[in-house]
Coordinates of N, CA, C and O in Angstrom, one line a residue:
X835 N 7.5 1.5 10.1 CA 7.7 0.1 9.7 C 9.0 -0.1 9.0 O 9.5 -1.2 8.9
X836 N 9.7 1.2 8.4 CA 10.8 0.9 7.6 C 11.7 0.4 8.6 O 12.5 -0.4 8.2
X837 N 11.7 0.8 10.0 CA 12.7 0.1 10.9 C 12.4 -1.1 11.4 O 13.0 -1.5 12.4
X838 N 11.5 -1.8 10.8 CA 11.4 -3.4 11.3 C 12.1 -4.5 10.4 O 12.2 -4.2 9.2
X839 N 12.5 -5.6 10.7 CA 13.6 -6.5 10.1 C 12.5 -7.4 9.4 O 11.4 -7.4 9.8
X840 N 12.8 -7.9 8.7 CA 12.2 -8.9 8.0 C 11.3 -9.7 8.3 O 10.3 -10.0 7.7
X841 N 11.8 -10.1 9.5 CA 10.8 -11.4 10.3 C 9.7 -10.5 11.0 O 8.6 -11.0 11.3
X842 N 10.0 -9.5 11.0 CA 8.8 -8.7 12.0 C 7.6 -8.2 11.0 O 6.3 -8.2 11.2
X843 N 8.4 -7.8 9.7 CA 7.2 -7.7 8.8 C 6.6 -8.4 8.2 O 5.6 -7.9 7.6
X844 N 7.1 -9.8 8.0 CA 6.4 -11.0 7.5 C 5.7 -11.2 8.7 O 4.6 -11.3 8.3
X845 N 5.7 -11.3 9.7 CA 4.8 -11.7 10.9 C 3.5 -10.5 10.7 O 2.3 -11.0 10.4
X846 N 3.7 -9.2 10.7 CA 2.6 -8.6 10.5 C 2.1 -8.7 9.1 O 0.9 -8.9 9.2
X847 N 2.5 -8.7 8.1 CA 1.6 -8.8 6.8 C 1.0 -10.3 6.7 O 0.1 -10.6 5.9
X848 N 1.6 -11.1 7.6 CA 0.5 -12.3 7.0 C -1.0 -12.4 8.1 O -1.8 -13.3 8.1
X849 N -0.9 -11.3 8.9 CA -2.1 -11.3 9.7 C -2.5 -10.0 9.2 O -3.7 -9.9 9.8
X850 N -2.4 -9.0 8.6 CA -3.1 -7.8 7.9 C -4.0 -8.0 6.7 O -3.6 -8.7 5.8
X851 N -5.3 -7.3 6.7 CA -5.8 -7.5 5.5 C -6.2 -6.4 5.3 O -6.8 -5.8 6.2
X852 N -5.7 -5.7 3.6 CA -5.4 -4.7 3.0 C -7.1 -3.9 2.7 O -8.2 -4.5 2.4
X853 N -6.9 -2.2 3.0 CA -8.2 -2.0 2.5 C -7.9 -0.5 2.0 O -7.1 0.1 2.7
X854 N -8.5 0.1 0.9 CA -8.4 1.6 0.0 C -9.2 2.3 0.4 O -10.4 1.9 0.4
X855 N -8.9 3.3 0.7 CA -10.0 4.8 0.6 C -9.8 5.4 -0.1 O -8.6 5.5 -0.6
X856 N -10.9 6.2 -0.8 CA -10.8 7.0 -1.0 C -10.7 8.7 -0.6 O -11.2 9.0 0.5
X857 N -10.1 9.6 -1.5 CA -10.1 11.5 -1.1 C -11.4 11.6 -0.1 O -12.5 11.3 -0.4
X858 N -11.0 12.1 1.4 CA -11.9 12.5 2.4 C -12.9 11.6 2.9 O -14.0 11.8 3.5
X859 N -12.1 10.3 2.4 CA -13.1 9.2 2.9 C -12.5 8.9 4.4 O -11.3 9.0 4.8
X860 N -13.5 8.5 5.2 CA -13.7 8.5 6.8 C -12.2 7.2 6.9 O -12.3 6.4 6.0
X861 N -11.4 7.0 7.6 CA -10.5 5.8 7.9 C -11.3 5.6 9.4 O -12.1 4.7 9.7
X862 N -10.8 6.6 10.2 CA -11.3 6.2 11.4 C -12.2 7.2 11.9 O -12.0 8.3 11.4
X863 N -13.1 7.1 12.6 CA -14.0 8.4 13.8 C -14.1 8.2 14.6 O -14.4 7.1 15.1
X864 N -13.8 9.2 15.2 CA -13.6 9.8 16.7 C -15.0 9.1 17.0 O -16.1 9.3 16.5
X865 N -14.3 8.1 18.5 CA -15.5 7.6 19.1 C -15.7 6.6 19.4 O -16.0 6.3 20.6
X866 N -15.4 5.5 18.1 CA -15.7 4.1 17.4 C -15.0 3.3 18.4 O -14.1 3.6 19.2
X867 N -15.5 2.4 18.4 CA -15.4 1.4 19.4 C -14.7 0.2 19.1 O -14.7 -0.7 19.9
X868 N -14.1 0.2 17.5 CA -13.5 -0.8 16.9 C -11.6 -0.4 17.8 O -11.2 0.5 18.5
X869 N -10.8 -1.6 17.3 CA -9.8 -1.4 18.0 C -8.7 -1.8 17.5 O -7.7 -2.0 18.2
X870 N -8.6 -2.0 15.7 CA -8.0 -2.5 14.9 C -6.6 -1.2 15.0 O -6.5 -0.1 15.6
X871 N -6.0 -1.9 14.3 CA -4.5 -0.9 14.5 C -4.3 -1.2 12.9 O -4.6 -2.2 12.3
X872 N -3.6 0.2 12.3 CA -3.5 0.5 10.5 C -2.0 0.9 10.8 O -1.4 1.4 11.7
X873 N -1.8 0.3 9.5 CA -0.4 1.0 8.4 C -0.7 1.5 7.3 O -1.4 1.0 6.5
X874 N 0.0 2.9 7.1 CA -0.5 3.3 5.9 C 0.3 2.8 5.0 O 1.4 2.9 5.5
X875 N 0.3 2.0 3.7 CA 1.1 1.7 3.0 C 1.2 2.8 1.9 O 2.4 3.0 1.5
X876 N 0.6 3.4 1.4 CA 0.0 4.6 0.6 C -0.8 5.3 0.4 O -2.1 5.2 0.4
X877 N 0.1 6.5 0.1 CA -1.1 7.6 0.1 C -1.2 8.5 1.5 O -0.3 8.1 2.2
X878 N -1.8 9.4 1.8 CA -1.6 10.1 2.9 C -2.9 9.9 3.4 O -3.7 9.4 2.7
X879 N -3.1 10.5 5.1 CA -3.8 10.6 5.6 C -3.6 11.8 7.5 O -2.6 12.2 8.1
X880 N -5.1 12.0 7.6 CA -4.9 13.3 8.6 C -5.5 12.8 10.0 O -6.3 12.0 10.0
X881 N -5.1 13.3 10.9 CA -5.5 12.5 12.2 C -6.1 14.1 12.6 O -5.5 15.2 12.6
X882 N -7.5 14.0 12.9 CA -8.1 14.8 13.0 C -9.0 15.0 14.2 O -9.3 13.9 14.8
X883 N -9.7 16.2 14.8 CA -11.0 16.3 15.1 C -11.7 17.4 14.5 O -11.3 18.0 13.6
X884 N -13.2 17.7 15.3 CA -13.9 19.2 14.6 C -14.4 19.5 16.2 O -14.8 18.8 17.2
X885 N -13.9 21.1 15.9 CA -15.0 21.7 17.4 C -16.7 21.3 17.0 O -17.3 20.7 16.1
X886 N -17.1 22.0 18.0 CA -18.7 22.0 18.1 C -18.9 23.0 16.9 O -20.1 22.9 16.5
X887 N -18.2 24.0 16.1 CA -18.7 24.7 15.4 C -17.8 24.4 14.3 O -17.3 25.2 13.5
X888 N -17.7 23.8 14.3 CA -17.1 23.0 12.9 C -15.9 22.9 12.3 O -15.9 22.5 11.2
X889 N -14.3 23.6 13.3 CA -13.7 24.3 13.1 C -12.4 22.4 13.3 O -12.6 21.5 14.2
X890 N -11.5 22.4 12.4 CA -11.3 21.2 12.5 C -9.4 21.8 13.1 O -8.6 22.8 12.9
X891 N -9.4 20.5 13.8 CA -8.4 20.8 14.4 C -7.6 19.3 14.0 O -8.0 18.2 14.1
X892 N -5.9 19.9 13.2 CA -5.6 18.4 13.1 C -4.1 18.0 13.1 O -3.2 18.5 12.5
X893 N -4.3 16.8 14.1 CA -3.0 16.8 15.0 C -2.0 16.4 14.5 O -0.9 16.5 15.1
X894 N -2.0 15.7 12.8 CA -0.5 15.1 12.4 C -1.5 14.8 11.4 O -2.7 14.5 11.5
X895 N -0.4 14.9 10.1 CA -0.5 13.7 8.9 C 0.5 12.7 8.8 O 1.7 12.7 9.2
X896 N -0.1 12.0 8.5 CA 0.3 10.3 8.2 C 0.7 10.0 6.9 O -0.1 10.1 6.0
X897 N 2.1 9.6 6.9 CA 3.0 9.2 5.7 C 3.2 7.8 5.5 O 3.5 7.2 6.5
X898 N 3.0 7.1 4.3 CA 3.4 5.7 4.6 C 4.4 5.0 5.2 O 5.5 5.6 5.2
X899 N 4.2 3.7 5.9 CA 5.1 3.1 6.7 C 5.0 3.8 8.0 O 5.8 3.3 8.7
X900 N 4.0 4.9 8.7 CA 3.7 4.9 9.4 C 1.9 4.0 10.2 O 0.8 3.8 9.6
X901 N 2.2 3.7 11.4 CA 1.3 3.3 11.9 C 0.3 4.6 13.0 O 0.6 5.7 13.5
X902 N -1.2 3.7 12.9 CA -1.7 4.6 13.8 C -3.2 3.7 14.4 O -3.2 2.5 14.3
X903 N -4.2 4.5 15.1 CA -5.0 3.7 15.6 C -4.4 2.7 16.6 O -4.6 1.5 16.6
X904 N -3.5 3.3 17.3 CA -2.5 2.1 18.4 C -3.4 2.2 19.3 O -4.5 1.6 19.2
X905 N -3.4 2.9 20.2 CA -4.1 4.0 21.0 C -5.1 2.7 21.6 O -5.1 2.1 22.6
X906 N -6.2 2.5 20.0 CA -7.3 1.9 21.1 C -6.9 0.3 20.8 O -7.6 -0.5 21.2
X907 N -5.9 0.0 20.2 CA -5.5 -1.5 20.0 C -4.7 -1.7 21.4 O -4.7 -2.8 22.0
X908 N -4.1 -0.3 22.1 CA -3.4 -0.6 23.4 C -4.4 -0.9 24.7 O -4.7 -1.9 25.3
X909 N -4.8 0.5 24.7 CA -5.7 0.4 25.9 C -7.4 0.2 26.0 O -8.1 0.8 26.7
X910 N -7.6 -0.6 25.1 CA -9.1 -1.1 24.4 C -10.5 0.3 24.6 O -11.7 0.0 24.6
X911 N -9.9 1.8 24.7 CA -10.9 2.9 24.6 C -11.2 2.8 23.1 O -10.6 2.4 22.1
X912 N -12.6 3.6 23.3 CA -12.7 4.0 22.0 C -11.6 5.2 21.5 O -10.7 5.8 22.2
X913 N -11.9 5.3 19.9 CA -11.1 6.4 19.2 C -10.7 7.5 20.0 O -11.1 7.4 21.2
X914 N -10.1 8.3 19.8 CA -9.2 9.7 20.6 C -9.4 10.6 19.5 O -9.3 11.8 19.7
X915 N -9.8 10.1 18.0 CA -9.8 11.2 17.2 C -10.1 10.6 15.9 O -10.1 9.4 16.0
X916 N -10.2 10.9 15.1 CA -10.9 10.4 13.3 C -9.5 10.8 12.7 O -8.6 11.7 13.0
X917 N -9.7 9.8 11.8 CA -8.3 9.7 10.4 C -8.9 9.5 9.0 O -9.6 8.5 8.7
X918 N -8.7 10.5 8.3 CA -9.5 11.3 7.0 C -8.5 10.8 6.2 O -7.4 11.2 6.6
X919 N -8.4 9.9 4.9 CA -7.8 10.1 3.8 C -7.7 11.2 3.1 O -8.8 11.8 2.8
X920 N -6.5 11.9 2.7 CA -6.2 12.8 1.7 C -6.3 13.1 0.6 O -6.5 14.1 0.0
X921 N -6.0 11.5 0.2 CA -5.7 11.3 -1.1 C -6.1 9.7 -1.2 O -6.4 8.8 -0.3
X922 N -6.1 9.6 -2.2 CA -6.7 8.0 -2.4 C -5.4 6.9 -1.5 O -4.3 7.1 -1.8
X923 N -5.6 6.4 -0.9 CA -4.8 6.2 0.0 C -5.2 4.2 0.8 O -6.3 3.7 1.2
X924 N -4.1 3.8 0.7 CA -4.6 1.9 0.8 C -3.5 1.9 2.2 O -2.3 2.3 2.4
X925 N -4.3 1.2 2.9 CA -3.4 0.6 4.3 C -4.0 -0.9 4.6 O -5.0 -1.5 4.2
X926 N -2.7 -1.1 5.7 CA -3.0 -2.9 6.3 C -4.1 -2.7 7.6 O -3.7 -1.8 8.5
X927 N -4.9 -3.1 7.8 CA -5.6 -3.1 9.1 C -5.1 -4.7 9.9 O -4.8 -5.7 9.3
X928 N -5.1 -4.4 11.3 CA -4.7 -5.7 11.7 C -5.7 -5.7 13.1 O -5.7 -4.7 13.8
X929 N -6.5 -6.9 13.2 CA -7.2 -6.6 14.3 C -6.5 -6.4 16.3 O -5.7 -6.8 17.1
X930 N -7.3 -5.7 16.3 CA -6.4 -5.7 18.1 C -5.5 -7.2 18.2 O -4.2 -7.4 18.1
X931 N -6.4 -8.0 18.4 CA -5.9 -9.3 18.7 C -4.6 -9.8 18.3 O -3.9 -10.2 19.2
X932 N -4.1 -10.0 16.6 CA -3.1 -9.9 16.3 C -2.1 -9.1 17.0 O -1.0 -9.4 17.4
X933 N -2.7 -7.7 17.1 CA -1.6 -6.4 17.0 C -0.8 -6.5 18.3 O 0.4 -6.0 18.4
X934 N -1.7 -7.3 19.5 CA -1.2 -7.6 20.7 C -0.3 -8.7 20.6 O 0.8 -8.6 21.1
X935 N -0.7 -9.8 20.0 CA -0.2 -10.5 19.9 C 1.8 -10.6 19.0 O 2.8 -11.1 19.4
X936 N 1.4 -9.6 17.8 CA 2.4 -8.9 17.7 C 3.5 -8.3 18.4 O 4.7 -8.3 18.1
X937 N 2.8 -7.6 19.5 CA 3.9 -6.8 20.2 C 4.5 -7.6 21.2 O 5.6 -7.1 21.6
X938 N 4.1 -8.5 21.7 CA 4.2 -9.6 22.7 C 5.2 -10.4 22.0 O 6.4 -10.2 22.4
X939 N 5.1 -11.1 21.3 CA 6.2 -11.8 21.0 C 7.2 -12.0 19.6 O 7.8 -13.0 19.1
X940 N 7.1 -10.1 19.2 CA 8.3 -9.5 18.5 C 8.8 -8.0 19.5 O 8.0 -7.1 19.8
X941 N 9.7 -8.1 19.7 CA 10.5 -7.2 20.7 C 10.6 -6.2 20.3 O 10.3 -5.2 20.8
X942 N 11.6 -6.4 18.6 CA 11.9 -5.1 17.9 C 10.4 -4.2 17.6 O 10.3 -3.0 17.8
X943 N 9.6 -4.9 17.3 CA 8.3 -4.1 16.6 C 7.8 -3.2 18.1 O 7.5 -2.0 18.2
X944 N 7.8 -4.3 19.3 CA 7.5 -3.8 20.7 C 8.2 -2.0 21.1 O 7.8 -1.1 21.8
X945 N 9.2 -2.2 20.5 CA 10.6 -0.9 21.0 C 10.2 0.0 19.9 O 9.9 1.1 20.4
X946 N 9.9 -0.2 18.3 CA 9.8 0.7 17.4 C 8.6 1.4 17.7 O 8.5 2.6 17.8
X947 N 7.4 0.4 18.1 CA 6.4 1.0 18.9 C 6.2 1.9 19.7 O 5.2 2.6 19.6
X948 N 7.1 1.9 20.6 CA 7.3 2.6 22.1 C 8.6 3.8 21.4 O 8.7 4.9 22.0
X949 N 9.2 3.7 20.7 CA 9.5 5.1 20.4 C 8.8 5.8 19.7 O 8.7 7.0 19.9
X950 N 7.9 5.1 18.6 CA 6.6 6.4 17.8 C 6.0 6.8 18.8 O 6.1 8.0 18.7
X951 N 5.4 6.3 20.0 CA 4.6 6.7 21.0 C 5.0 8.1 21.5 O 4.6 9.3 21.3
X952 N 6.0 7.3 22.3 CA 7.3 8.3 22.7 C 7.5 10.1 21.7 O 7.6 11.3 22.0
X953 N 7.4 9.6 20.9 CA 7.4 10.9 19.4 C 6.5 11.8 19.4 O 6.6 13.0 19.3
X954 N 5.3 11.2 19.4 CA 4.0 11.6 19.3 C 3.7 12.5 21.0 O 2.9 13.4 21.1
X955 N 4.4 11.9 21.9 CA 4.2 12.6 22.9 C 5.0 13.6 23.3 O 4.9 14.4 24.1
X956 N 6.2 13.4 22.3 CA 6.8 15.1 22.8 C 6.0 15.9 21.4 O 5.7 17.0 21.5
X957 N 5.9 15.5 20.5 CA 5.2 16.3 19.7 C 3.9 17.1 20.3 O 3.7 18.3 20.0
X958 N 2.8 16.3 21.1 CA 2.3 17.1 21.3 C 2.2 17.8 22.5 O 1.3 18.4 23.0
X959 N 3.4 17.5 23.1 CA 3.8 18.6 24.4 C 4.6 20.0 23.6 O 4.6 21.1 24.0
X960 N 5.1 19.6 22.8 CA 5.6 20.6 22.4 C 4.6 21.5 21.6 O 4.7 22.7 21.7
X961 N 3.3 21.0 20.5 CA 2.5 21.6 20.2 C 1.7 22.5 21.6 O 1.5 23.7 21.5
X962 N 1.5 21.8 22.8 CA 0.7 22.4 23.8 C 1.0 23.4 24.1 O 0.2 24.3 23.9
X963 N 2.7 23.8 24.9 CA 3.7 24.9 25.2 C 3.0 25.9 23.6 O 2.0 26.6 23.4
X964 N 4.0 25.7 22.6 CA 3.7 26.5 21.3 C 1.9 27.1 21.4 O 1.9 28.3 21.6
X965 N 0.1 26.4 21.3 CA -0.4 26.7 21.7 C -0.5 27.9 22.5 O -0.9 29.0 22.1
X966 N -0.2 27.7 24.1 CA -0.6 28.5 25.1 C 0.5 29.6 25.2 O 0.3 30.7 25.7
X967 N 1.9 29.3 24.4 CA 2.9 30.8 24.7 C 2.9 31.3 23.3 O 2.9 32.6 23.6
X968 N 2.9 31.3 22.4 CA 3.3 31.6 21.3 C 1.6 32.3 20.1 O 0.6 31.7 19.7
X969 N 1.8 33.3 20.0 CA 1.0 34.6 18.7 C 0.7 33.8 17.7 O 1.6 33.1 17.4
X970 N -0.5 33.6 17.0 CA -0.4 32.9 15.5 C 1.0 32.6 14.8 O 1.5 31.6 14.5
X971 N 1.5 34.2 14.7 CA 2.5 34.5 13.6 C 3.4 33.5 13.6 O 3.7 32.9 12.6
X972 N 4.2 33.4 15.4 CA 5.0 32.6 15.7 C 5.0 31.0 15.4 O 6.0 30.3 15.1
X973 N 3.5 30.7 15.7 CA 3.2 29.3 15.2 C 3.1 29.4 14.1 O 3.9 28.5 13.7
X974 N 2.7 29.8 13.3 CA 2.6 29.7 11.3 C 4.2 29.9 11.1 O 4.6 29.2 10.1
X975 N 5.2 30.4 11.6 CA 6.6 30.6 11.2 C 6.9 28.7 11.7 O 6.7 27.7 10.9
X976 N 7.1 28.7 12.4 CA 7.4 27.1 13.3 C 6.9 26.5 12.4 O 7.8 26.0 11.7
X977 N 5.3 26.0 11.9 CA 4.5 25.2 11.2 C 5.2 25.4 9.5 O 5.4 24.4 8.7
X978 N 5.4 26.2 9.3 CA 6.0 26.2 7.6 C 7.7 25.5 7.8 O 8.3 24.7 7.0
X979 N 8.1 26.2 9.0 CA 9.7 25.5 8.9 C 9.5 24.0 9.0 O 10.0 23.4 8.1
X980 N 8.7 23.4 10.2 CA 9.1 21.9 9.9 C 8.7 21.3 9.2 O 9.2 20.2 9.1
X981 N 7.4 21.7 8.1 CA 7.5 21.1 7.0 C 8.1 21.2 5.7 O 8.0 20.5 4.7
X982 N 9.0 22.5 6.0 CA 10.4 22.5 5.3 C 11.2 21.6 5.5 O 11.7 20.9 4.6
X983 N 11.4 21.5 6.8 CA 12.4 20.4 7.0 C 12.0 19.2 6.7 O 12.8 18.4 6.0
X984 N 11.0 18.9 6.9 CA 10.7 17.0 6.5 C 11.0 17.2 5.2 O 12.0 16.4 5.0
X985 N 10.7 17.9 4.2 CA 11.0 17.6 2.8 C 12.3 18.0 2.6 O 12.8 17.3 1.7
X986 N 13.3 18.9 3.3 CA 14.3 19.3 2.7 C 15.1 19.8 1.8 O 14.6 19.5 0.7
X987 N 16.0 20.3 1.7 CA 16.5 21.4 0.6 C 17.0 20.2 -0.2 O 17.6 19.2 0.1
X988 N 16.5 20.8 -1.9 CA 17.0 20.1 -2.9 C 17.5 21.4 -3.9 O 16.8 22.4 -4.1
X989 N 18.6 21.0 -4.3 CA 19.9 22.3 -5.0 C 19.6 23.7 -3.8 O 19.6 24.8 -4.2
X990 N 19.3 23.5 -2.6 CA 19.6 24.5 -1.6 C 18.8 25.2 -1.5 O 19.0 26.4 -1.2
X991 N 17.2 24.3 -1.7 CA 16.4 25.4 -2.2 C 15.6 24.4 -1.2 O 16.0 23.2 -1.1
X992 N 14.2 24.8 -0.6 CA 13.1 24.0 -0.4 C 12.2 24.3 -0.9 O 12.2 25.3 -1.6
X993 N 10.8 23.6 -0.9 CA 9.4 24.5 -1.6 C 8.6 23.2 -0.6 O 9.2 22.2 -0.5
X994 N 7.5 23.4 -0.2 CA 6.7 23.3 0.4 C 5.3 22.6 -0.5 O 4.2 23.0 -0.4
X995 N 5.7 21.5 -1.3 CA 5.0 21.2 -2.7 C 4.2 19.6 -2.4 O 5.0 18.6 -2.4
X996 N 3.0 19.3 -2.3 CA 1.8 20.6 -2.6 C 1.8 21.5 -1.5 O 1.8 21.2 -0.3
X997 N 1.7 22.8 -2.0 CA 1.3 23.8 -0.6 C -0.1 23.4 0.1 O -1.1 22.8 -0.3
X998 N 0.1 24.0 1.2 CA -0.9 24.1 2.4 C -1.9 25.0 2.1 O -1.5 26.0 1.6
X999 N -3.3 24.8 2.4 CA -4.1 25.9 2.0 C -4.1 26.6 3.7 O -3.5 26.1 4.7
X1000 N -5.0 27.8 3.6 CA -4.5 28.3 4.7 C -5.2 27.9 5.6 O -4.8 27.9 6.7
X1001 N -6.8 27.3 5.4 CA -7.4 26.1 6.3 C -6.9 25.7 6.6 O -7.0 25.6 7.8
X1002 N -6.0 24.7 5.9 CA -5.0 23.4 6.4 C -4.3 23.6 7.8 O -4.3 22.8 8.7
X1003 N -3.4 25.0 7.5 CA -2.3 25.6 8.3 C -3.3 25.9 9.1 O -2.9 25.4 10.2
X1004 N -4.4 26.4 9.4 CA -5.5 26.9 10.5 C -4.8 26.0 11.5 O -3.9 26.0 12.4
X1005 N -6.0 24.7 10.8 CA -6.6 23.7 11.5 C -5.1 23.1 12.4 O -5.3 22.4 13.4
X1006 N -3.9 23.3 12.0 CA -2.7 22.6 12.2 C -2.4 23.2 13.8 O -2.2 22.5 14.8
X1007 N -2.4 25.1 13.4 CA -1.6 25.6 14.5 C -2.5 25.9 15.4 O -2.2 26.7 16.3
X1008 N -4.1 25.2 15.2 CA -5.1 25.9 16.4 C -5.3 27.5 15.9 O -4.8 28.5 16.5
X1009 N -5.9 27.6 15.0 CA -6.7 29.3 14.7 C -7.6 29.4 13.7 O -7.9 28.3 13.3
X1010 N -8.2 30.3 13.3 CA -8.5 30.4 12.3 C -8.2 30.5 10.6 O -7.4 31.4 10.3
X1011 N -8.6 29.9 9.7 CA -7.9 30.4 8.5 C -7.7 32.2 8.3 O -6.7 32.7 7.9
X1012 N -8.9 33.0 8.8 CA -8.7 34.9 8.6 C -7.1 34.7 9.2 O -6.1 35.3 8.8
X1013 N -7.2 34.0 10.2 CA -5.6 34.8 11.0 C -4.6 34.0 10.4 O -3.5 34.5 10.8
X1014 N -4.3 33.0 9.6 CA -3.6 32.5 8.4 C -3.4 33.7 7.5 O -2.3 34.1 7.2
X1015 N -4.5 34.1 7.0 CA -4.5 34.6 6.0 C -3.8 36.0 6.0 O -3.1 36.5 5.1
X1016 N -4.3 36.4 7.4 CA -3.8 37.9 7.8 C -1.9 37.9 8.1 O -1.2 38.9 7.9
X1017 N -1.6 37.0 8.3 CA -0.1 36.5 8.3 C 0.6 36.4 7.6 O 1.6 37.0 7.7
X1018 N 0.4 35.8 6.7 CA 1.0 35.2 5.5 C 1.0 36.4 4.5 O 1.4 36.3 3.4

């Protein structure tokens, strides 16, 4: 959202209406048939699923000024996956109807759109490749670097703050926490 102009975010905030979660409270579940489209304004959140044996698999966290739930506001399916608050965490919900209406007749939001898309799909082509060629070890090396990078070195230094538990890092690179644990 930080790359939309003025006019495009007063057009969406006056058709959004604001709602809080709270720590591990449900945002979306995999399934739902609703088709509203979110901005996180605060607070974090996990775009998630769980195997059959309970083992959770999870595909991105969500930073504010990011959107999500497009997916079923685009193509009217249900969910593709559940979105867990982290942390106490408040976003804009906008119903499909608006959200369409939005993209139709603001262009820039149309394009900012279609590049998150765009992002999200080399990301998870690139998670796939990484999956099927690459050892735990290799992915737990990869998975700590880029979240080095998003935070970045400050006096030349980075730190990884709050750390990751090694569930977290599991559920991230596809394994188990033992083979986290055995790595690290």
């Amino acid at each position: 959202m930080s790359r939309l102009d003025n006019t495009d975010l007063a057009a969406i905030a006056r058709r959004w209406r604001e709602c809080s979660y709270r720590h591990n409270e449900l945002i979306i579940a995999h399934g739902d048939s609703d088709r509203d489209v979110f901005f996180l304004l605060q607070g974090r959140a996990r775009v998630t699923m769980f195997s059959e044996d309970g083992r959770e698999i999870a595909y991105r966290d969500i930073a504010p000024g990011e959107i999500f739930g497009e997916l079923a506001g685009i193509d009217g399916k249900a969910r593709s996956a559940s979105v867990v608050a982290l942390e106490t965490t408040r976003v804009a919900r906008l119903t499909e109807a608006a959200f369409r209406d939005i993209v139709i007749n603001h262009p820039t939001f149309a394009w900012v759109l279609l590049e998150h898309l765009s992002a999200q799909l080399r990301r998870m082509t690139d998670r796939v490749f990484e999956f099927s060629t690459l050892v735990v070890r290799k992915r737990l090396i990869l998975e700590l670097s880029r979240r080095a990078e998003e935070i970045g070195p400050v006096n030349g230094q980075v730190s990884i703050s709050p750390a990751p538990t090694h569930s977290e890092l599991a559920a991230t690179i596809s394994t188990h926490r033992e083979a986290v644990s055995r790595e690290m």
